[in-house]
PDB file of N, CA and C in Angstrom:
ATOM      1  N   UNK A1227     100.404 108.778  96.018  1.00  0.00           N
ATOM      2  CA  UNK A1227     100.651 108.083  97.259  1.00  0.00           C
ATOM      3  C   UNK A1227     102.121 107.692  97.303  1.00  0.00           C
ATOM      4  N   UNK A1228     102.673 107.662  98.450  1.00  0.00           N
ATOM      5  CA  UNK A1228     104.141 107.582  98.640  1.00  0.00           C
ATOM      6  C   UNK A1228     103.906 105.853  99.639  1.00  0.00           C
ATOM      7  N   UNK A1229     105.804 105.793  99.845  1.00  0.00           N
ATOM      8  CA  UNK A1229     105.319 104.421 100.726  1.00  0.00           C
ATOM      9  C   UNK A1229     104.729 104.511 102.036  1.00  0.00           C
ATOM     10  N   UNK A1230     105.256 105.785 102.397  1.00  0.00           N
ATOM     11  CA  UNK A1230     104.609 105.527 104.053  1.00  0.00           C
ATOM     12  C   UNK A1230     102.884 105.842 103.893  1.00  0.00           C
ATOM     13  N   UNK A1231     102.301 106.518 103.022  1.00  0.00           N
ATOM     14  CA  UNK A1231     100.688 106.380 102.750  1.00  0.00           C
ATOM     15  C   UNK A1231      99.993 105.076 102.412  1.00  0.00           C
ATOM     16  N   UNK A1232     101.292 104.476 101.680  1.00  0.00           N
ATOM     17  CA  UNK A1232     100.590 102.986 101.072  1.00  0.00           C
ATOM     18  C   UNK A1232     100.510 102.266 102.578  1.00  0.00           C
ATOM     19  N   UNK A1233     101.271 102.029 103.659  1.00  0.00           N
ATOM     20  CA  UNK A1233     101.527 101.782 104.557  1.00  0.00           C
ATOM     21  C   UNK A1233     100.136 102.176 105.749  1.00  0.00           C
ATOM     22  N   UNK A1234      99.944 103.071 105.563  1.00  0.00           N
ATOM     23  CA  UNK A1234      98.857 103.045 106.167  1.00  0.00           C
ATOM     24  C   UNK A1234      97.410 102.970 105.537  1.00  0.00           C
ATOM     25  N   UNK A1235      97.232 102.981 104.085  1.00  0.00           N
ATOM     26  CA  UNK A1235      96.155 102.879 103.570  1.00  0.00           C
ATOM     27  C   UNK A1235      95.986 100.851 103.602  1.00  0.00           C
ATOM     28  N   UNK A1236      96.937 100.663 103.863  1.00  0.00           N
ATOM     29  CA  UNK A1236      97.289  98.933 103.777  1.00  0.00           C
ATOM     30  C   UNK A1236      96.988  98.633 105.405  1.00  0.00           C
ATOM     31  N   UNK A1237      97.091  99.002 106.068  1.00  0.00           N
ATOM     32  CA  UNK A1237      96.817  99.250 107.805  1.00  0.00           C
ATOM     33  C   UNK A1237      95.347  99.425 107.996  1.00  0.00           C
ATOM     34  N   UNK A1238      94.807 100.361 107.066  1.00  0.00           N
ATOM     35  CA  UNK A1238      93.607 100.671 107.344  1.00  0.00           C
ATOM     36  C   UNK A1238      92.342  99.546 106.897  1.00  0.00           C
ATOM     37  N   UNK A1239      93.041  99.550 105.553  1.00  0.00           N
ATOM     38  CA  UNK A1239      92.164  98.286 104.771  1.00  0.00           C
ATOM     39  C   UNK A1239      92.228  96.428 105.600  1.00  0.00           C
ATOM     40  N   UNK A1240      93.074  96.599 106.504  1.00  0.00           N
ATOM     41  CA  UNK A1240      93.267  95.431 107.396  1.00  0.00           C
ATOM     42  C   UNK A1240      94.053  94.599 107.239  1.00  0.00           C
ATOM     43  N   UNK A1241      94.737  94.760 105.869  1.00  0.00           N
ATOM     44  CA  UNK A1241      95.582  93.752 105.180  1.00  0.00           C
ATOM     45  C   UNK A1241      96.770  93.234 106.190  1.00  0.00           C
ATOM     46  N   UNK A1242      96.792  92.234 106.652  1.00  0.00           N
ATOM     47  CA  UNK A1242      97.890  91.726 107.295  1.00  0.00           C
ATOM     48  C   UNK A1242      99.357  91.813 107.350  1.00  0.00           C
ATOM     49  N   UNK A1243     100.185  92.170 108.362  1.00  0.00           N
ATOM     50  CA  UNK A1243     101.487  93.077 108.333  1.00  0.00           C
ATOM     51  C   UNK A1243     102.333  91.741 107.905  1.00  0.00           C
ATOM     52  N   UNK A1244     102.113  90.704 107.669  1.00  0.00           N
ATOM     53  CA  UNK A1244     103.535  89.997 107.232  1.00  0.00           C
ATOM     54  C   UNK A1244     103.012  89.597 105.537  1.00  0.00           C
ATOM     55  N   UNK A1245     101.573  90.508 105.378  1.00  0.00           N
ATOM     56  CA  UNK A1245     101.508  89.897 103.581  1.00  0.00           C
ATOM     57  C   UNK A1245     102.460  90.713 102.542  1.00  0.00           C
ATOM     58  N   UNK A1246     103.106  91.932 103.126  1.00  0.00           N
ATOM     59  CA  UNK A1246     103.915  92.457 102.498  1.00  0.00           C
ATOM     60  C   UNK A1246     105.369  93.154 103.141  1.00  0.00           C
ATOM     61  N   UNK A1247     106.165  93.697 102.217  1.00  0.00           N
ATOM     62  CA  UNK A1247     107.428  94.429 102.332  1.00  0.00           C
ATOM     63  C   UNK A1247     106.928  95.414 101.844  1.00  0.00           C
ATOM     64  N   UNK A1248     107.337  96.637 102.189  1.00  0.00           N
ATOM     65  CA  UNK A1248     107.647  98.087 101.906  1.00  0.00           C
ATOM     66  C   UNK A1248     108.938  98.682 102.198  1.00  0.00           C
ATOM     67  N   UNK A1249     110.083  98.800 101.414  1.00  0.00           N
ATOM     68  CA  UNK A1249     111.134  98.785 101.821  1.00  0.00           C
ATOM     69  C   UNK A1249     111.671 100.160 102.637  1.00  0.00           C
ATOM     70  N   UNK A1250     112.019 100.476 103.306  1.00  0.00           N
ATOM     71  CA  UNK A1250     112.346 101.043 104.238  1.00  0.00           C
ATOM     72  C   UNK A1250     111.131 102.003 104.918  1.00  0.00           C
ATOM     73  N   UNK A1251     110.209 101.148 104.561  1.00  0.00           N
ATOM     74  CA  UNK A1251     108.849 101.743 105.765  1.00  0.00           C
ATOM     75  C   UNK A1251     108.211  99.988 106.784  1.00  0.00           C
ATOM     76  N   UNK A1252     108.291  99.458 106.064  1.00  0.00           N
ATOM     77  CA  UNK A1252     107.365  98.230 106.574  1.00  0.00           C
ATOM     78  C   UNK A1252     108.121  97.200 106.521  1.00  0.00           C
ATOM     79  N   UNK A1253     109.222  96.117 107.297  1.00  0.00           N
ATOM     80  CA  UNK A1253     109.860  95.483 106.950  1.00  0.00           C
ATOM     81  C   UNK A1253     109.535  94.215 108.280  1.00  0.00           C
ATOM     82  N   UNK A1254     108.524  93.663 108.093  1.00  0.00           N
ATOM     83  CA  UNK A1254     108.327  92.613 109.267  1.00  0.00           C
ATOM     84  C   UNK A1254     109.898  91.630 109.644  1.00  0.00           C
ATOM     85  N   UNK A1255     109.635  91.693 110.818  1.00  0.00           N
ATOM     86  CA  UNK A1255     110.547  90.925 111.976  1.00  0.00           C
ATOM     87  C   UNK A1255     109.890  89.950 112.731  1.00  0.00           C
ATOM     88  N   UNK A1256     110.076  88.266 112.762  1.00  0.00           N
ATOM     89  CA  UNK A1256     110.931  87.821 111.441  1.00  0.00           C
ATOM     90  C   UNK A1256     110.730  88.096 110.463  1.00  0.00           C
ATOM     91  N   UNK A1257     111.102  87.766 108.905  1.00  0.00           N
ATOM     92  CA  UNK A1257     110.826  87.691 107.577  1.00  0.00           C
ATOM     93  C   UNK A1257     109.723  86.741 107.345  1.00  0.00           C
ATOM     94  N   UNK A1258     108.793  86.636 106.846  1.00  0.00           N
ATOM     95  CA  UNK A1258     107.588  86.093 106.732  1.00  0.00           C
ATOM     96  C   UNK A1258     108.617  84.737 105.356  1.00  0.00           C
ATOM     97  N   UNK A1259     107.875  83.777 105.573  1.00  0.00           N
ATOM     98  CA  UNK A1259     108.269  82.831 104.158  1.00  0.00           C
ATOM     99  C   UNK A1259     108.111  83.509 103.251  1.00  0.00           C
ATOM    100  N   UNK A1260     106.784  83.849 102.512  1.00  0.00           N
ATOM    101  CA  UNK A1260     106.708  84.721 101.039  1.00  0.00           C
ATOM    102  C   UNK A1260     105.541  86.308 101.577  1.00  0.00           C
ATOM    103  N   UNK A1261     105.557  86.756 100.734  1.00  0.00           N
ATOM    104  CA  UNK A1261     105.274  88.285 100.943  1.00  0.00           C
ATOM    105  C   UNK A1261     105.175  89.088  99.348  1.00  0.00           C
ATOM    106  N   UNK A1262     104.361  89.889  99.217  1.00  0.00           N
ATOM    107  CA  UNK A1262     105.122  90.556  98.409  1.00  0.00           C
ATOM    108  C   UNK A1262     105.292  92.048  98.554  1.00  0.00           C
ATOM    109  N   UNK A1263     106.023  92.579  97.699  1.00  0.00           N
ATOM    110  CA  UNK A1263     107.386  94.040  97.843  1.00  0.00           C
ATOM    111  C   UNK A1263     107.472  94.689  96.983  1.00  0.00           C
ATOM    112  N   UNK A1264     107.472  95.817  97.553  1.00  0.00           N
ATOM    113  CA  UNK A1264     107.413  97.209  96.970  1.00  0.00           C
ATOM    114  C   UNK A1264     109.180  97.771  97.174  1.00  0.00           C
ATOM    115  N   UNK A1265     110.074  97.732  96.184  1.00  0.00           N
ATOM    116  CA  UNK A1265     111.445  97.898  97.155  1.00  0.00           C
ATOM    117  C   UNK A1265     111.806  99.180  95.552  1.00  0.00           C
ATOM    118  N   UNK A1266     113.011  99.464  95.822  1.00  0.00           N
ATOM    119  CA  UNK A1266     114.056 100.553  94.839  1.00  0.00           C
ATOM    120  C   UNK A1266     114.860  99.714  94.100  1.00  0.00           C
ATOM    121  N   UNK A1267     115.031  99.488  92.809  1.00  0.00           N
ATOM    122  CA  UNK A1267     115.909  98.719  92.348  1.00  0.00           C
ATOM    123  C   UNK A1267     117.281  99.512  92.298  1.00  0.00           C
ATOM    124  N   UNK A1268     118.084  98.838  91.545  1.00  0.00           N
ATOM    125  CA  UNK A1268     119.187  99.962  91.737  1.00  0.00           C
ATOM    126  C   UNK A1268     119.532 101.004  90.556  1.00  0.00           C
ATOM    127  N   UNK A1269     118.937 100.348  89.402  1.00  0.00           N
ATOM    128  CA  UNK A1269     118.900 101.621  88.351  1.00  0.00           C
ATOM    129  C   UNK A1269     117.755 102.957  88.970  1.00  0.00           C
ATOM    130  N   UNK A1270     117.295 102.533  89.769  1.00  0.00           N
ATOM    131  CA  UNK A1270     116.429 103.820  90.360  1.00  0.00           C
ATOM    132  C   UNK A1270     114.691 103.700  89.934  1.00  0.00           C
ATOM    133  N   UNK A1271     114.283 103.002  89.136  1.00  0.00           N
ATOM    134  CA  UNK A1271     113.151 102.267  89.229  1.00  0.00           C
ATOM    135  C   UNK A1271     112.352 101.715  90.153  1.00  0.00           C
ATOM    136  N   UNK A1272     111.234 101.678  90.912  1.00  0.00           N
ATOM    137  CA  UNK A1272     110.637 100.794  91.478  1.00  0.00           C
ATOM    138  C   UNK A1272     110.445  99.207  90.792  1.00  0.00           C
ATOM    139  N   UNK A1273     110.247  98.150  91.571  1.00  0.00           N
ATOM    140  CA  UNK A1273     109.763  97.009  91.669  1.00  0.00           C
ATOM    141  C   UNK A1273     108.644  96.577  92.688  1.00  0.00           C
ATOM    142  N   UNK A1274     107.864  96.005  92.117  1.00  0.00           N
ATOM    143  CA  UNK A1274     106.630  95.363  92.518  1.00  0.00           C
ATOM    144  C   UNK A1274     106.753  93.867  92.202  1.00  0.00           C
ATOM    145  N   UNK A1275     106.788  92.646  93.569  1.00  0.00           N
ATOM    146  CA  UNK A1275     106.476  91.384  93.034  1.00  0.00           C
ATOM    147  C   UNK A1275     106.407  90.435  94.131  1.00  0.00           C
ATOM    148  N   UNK A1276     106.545  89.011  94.184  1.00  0.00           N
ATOM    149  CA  UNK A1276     106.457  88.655  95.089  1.00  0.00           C
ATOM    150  C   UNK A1276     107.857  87.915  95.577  1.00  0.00           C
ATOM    151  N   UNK A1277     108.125  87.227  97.032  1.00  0.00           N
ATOM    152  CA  UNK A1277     108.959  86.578  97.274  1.00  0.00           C
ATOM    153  C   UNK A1277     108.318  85.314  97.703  1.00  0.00           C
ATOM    154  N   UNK A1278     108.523  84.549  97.116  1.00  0.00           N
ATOM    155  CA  UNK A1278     108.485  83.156  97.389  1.00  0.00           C
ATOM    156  C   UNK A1278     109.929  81.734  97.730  1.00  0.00           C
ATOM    157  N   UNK A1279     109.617  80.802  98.629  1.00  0.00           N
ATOM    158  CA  UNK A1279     110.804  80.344  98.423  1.00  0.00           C
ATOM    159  C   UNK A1279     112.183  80.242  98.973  1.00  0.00           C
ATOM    160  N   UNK A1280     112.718  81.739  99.083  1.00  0.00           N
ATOM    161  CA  UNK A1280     114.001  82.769  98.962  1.00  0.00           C
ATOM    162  C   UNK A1280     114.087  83.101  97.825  1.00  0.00           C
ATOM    163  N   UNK A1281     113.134  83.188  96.815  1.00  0.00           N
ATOM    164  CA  UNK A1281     113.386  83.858  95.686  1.00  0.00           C
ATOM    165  C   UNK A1281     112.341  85.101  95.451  1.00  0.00           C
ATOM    166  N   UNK A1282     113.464  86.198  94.816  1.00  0.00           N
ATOM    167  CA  UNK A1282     112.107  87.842  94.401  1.00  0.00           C
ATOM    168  C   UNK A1282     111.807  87.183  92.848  1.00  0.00           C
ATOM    169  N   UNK A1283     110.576  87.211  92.662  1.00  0.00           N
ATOM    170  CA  UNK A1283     110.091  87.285  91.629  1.00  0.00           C
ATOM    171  C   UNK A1283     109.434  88.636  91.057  1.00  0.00           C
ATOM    172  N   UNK A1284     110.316  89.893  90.263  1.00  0.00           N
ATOM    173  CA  UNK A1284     109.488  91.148  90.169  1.00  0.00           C
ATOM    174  C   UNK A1284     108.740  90.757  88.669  1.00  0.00           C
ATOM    175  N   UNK A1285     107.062  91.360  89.242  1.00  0.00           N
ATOM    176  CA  UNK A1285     105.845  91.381  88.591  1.00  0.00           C
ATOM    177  C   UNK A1285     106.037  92.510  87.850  1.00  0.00           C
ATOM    178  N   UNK A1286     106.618  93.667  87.905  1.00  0.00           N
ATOM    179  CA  UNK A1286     106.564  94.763  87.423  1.00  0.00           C
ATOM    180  C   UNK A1286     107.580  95.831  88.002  1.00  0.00           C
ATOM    181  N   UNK A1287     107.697  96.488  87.185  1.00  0.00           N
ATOM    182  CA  UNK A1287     108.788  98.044  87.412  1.00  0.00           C
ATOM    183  C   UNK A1287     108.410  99.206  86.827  1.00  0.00           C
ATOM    184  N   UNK A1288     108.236 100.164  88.030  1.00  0.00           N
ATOM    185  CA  UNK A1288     107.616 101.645  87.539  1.00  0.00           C
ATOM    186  C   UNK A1288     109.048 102.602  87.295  1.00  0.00           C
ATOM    187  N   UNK A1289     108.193 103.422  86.808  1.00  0.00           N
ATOM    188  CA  UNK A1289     109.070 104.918  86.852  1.00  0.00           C
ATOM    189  C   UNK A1289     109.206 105.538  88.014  1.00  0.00           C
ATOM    190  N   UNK A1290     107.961 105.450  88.485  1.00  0.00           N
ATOM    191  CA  UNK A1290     108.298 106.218  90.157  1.00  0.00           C
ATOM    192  C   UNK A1290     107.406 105.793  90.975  1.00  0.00           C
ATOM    193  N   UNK A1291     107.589 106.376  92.603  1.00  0.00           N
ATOM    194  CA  UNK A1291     107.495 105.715  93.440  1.00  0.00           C
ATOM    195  C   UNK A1291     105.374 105.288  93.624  1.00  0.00           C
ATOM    196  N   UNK A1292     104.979 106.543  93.488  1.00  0.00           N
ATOM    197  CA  UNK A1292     103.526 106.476  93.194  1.00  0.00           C
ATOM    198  C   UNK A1292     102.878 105.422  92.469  1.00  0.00           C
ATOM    199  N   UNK A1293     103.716 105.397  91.150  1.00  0.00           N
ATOM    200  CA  UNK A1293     102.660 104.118  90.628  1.00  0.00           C
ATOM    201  C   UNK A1293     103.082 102.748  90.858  1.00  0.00           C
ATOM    202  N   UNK A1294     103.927 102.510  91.807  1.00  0.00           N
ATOM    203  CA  UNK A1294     104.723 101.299  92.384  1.00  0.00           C
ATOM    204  C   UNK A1294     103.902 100.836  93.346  1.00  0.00           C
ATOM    205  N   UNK A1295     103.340 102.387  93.928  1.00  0.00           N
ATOM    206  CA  UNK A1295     102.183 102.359  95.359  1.00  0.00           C
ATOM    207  C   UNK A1295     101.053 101.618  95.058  1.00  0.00           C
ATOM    208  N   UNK A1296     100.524 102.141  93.968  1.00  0.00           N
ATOM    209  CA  UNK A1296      99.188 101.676  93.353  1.00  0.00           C
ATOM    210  C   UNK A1296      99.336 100.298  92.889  1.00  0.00           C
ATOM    211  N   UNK A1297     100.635 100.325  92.315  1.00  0.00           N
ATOM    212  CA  UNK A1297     100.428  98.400  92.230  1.00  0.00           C
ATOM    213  C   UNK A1297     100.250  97.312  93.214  1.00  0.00           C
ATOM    214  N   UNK A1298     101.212  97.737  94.258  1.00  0.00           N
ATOM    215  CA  UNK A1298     100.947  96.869  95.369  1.00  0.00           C
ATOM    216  C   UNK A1298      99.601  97.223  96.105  1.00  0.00           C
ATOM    217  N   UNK A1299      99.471  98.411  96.066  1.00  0.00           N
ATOM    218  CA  UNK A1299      98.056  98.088  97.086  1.00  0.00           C
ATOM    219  C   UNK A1299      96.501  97.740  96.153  1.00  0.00           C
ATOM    220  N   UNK A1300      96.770  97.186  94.577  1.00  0.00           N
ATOM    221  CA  UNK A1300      96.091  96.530  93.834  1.00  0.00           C
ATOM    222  C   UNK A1300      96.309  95.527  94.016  1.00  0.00           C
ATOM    223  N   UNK A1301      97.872  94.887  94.850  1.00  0.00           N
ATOM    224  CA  UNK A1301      97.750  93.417  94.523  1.00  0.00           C
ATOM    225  C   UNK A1301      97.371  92.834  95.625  1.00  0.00           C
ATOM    226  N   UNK A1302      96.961  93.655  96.895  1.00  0.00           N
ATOM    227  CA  UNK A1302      96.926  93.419  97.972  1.00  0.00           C
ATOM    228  C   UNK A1302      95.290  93.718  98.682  1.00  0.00           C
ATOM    229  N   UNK A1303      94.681  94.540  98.385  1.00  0.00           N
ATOM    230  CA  UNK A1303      93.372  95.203  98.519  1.00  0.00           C
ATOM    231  C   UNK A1303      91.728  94.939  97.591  1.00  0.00           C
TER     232      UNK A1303
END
């Protein structure tokens, strides 16, 4: 699963559009207070975690984009 699949498998399951970020597929307007996010770090890794606050708290970091998918829509579904 890629982000724009997680995106709609997260759509389908009903999950509410401001409980998460998907970074450059799903980015609610306004910014919700906390959420959590699926984004690219910059060594090229995924991150999975939440934002609370104004602060990212990452729960985890994959190798690639697939099992980044599966985390969030475990933490969410």
């Amino acid at each position: 699963m890629d982000r724009r699949g997680l995106r709609s498998a997260l759509s389908a399951a009903g999950v509410p559009d401001g409980y998460y970020r998907i970074e450059g597929v799903h980015e609610p307007t306004p910014t919700p207070p906390d959420f959590l996010f699926l984004r690219r770090a910059p060594d090229g890794t995924w991150e999975t975690g939440a934002y609370e606050r104004g602060v990212y708290d990452v729960f985890a970091r994959h190798s690639d984009e697939a099992a980044a998918c599966r985390h969030l829509r475990h933490l969410l579904v």
